[in-house]
Short mmCIF file of C-alpha atoms in Angstrom, two decimals:
data_model
loop_
_atom_site.label_atom_id
_atom_site.label_comp_id
_atom_site.label_asym_id
_atom_site.label_seq_id
_atom_site.Cartn_x
_atom_site.Cartn_y
_atom_site.Cartn_z
CA MET A 117 -273.65 4.56 83.07
CA ALA A 118 -272.91 8.03 84.42
CA THR A 119 -270.02 8.52 86.75
CA THR A 120 -270.19 10.98 89.56
CA THR A 121 -267.18 12.76 90.86
CA PRO A 122 -266.91 13.06 94.60
CA PRO A 123 -267.03 16.58 96.02
CA PRO A 124 -263.62 18.11 96.78
CA ALA A 125 -262.29 17.42 100.24
CA ARG A 126 -263.10 20.23 102.63
CA PRO A 127 -260.03 21.76 104.30
CA LYS A 128 -259.62 21.37 108.05
CA GLY A 129 -257.76 23.14 110.82
CA LEU A 130 -255.44 25.97 109.84
CA LYS A 131 -256.06 25.31 106.15
CA LEU A 132 -259.76 26.03 106.70
CA LEU A 133 -258.84 29.26 108.53
CA ARG A 134 -256.56 30.31 105.67
CA VAL A 135 -259.25 29.59 103.08
CA ALA A 136 -261.90 31.39 105.14
CA LEU A 137 -259.74 34.49 105.56
CA GLN A 138 -259.40 34.86 101.79
CA ASN A 139 -263.00 36.08 101.88
CA ARG A 140 -263.31 39.77 102.84
CA LYS A 141 -266.37 39.24 105.05
CA SER A 142 -264.65 36.49 107.00
CA ALA A 143 -261.50 38.54 107.50
CA CYS A 144 -263.60 41.50 108.71
CA MET A 145 -265.43 39.22 111.12
CA LEU A 146 -262.16 38.03 112.62
CA GLY A 147 -261.06 41.65 113.07
CA PHE A 148 -264.41 42.55 114.62
CA GLY A 149 -264.03 39.63 117.02
CA VAL A 150 -260.65 40.92 118.17
CA SER A 151 -261.94 44.47 118.53
CA SER A 152 -264.87 43.13 120.56
CA GLY A 153 -262.89 40.85 122.87
CA LEU A 154 -260.03 43.16 123.76
CA PRO A 155 -262.03 45.88 125.55
CA ASN A 156 -263.92 43.23 127.51
CA ALA A 157 -260.68 41.54 128.63
CA LEU A 158 -259.08 44.85 129.54
CA LEU A 159 -262.10 46.19 131.43
CA VAL A 160 -262.99 43.03 133.29
CA GLY A 161 -259.60 41.44 134.02
CA THR A 162 -256.70 43.77 133.41
CA LEU A 163 -258.39 46.75 135.05
CA ASN A 164 -258.90 44.81 138.30
CA ALA A 165 -255.25 43.71 138.31
CA TRP A 166 -254.12 47.30 137.77
CA LEU A 167 -256.35 48.66 140.54
CA GLY A 168 -255.07 46.02 142.96
CA GLU A 169 -251.49 46.86 142.02
CA VAL A 170 -251.88 50.60 142.74
CA GLY A 171 -253.49 49.95 146.12
CA VAL A 172 -257.21 50.47 145.52
CA THR A 173 -259.22 48.64 148.20
CA LEU A 174 -260.83 45.31 147.40
CA ALA A 175 -264.27 46.74 148.19
CA THR A 176 -263.81 49.47 145.57
CA ILE A 177 -262.51 46.96 143.02
CA GLY A 178 -265.57 44.81 143.73
CA VAL A 179 -267.93 47.72 143.10
CA LEU A 180 -266.05 48.67 139.91
CA SER A 181 -266.31 45.09 138.64
CA TRP A 182 -270.03 45.76 138.24
CA ILE A 183 -269.23 47.55 134.99
CA GLY A 184 -269.09 44.07 133.49
CA LEU A 185 -272.88 43.95 133.86
CA ALA A 186 -273.10 46.20 130.79
CA TYR A 187 -272.41 43.09 128.71
CA SER A 188 -275.22 41.18 130.43
CA PHE A 189 -277.82 43.91 130.00
CA LYS A 190 -277.00 45.01 126.46
CA PHE A 191 -280.28 43.51 125.29
CA LEU A 192 -281.99 46.54 126.84
CA TRP A 193 -280.59 48.99 124.29
CA SER A 194 -280.06 46.63 121.38
CA PRO A 195 -283.35 47.76 119.71
CA ILE A 196 -281.96 51.31 119.62
CA VAL A 197 -278.77 50.13 117.91
CA ASP A 198 -280.85 48.08 115.50
CA ARG A 199 -283.17 50.91 114.46
CA VAL A 200 -281.40 54.25 114.89
CA LYS A 201 -279.28 55.62 112.05
CA LEU A 202 -276.40 57.80 113.20
CA PRO A 203 -276.33 61.19 111.47
CA GLY A 204 -273.07 61.91 109.70
CA LEU A 205 -271.99 58.27 109.70
CA GLU A 206 -274.60 56.83 107.30
CA ARG A 207 -271.99 56.38 104.57
CA PHE A 208 -270.52 53.46 106.55
CA GLY A 209 -273.87 51.69 106.71
CA ARG A 210 -276.14 51.22 109.69
CA ARG A 211 -274.10 48.54 111.51
CA LYS A 212 -270.65 49.85 110.69
CA SER A 213 -271.60 53.40 111.68
CA TRP A 214 -272.35 52.14 115.19
CA ILE A 215 -269.09 50.16 115.21
CA VAL A 216 -267.12 53.27 114.18
CA LEU A 217 -268.79 55.41 116.86
CA CYS A 218 -268.17 52.76 119.52
CA GLN A 219 -264.53 52.36 118.50
CA VAL A 220 -263.93 56.10 118.81
CA VAL A 221 -265.55 56.27 122.26
CA ILE A 222 -263.75 53.12 123.47
CA VAL A 223 -260.37 54.51 122.43
CA LEU A 224 -261.20 57.82 124.09
CA ALA A 225 -262.38 56.10 127.29
CA PHE A 226 -259.25 53.93 127.46
CA GLY A 227 -257.05 56.95 126.81
CA LEU A 228 -258.73 58.83 129.66
CA LEU A 229 -258.37 55.77 131.92
CA THR A 230 -254.63 55.68 131.33
CA ILE A 231 -254.13 59.32 132.34
CA THR A 232 -256.44 59.17 135.39
CA ASP A 233 -254.99 58.21 138.76
CA PRO A 234 -257.50 55.82 140.35
CA THR A 235 -256.16 56.48 143.86
CA ALA A 236 -256.79 60.23 143.53
CA ALA A 237 -259.92 60.37 141.32
CA ILE A 238 -261.75 57.06 141.62
CA GLY A 239 -265.10 58.60 140.62
CA ARG A 240 -263.78 59.95 137.32
CA PHE A 241 -261.91 56.69 136.76
CA ALA A 242 -265.12 54.70 137.31
CA LEU A 243 -267.01 56.97 134.90
CA PHE A 244 -264.45 56.40 132.13
CA ALA A 245 -264.48 52.62 132.77
CA PHE A 246 -268.30 52.59 132.70
CA LEU A 247 -268.32 54.58 129.46
CA GLY A 248 -265.87 52.10 127.91
CA ALA A 249 -267.99 49.14 129.04
CA ILE A 250 -271.27 50.59 127.71
CA PHE A 251 -269.80 51.38 124.30
CA SER A 252 -267.95 48.06 124.17
CA ALA A 253 -271.23 46.23 124.81
CA THR A 254 -272.93 48.44 122.20
CA GLN A 255 -270.21 47.53 119.72
CA ASP A 256 -270.94 43.84 120.41
CA ILE A 257 -274.59 44.47 119.49
CA ALA A 258 -273.63 46.13 116.20
CA ILE A 259 -271.13 43.38 115.36
CA ASP A 260 -273.72 40.68 116.02
CA GLY A 261 -276.15 42.47 113.71
CA TRP A 262 -273.49 42.88 111.01
CA ARG A 263 -272.66 39.18 111.20
CA ILE A 264 -276.31 38.22 110.69
CA ASP A 265 -276.75 40.73 107.84
CA GLN A 266 -273.63 39.56 105.99
CA ALA A 267 -274.20 35.81 106.17
CA ASP A 268 -274.80 34.20 102.78
CA THR A 269 -274.03 30.94 100.97
CA ASP A 270 -270.32 31.76 100.58
CA THR A 271 -269.87 32.92 104.17
CA SER A 272 -272.29 31.05 106.39
CA ILE A 273 -273.45 32.34 109.75
CA GLU A 274 -271.66 29.40 111.35
CA LEU A 275 -268.32 30.37 109.80
CA LEU A 276 -268.76 34.03 110.72
CA SER A 277 -269.74 33.09 114.28
CA ALA A 278 -266.73 30.80 114.63
CA LEU A 279 -264.36 33.49 113.35
CA ASN A 280 -265.93 36.02 115.70
CA GLN A 281 -265.40 33.72 118.66
CA PHE A 282 -261.85 32.91 117.56
CA GLY A 283 -260.99 36.61 117.40
CA TYR A 284 -262.79 37.31 120.68
CA ARG A 285 -261.00 34.54 122.58
CA THR A 286 -257.64 35.44 121.07
CA ALA A 287 -258.11 39.04 122.20
CA SER A 288 -259.11 37.84 125.68
CA ILE A 289 -255.89 35.86 125.94
CA ILE A 290 -253.86 38.85 124.75
CA GLY A 291 -255.65 41.17 127.22
CA GLY A 292 -254.98 38.80 130.11
CA ALA A 293 -251.37 38.33 129.10
CA VAL A 294 -250.86 42.09 129.01
CA ALA A 295 -251.94 42.30 132.65
CA LEU A 296 -249.60 39.53 133.75
CA VAL A 297 -246.63 40.95 131.83
CA ALA A 298 -247.27 44.47 133.15
CA ILE A 299 -247.39 43.23 136.75
CA ALA A 300 -244.28 41.11 136.25
CA LEU A 301 -242.37 44.05 134.75
CA ALA A 302 -243.43 46.26 137.64
CA HIS A 303 -241.92 43.80 140.12
CA VAL A 304 -238.65 43.02 138.33
CA GLY A 305 -235.75 43.78 140.61
CA GLN A 306 -237.81 43.84 143.80
CA PRO A 307 -236.82 41.56 146.67
CA GLY A 308 -238.59 38.21 146.59
CA PHE A 309 -239.44 38.42 142.89
CA GLU A 310 -237.90 35.63 140.88
#
């Protein structure tokens, strides 16, 4: 009579996260999730809080919030990201070359946002915010493609998707917290602030 050994118990909770992050693909996916969620949180939430704080009218803030539509309409240019190889960046691979390009443009757009006064140059400010939103949405397309390409038996699509969402949501929380802390620090010492 043959005896069968039961399969090893699958880790759960934080143990599962620790085991998953020992795999390079999984760790990259978590990092990609963070780098995908942070620009979205900063452009959609933190930017509106900042504009309200510096005295930009609610109507203008409402119009600027339309930059968030870039994330909804990214399917329009996703075939371009899927098929076009970027010259000079091929060594990173098709997906990662788009991610690298998007990261560079996002950092540049955010840098330009920080040095632009929205009360004096709202048009230029809106252009930089729009540029950041378009390239952030484009980065999401490339990350989604990379996740699908990299899925295998060791790192399933479900695990990669879960890690992506975990990183994305964590970055969203961090981005929202930055806005609240910045506003609180700006009001410290003012009458009525406790």
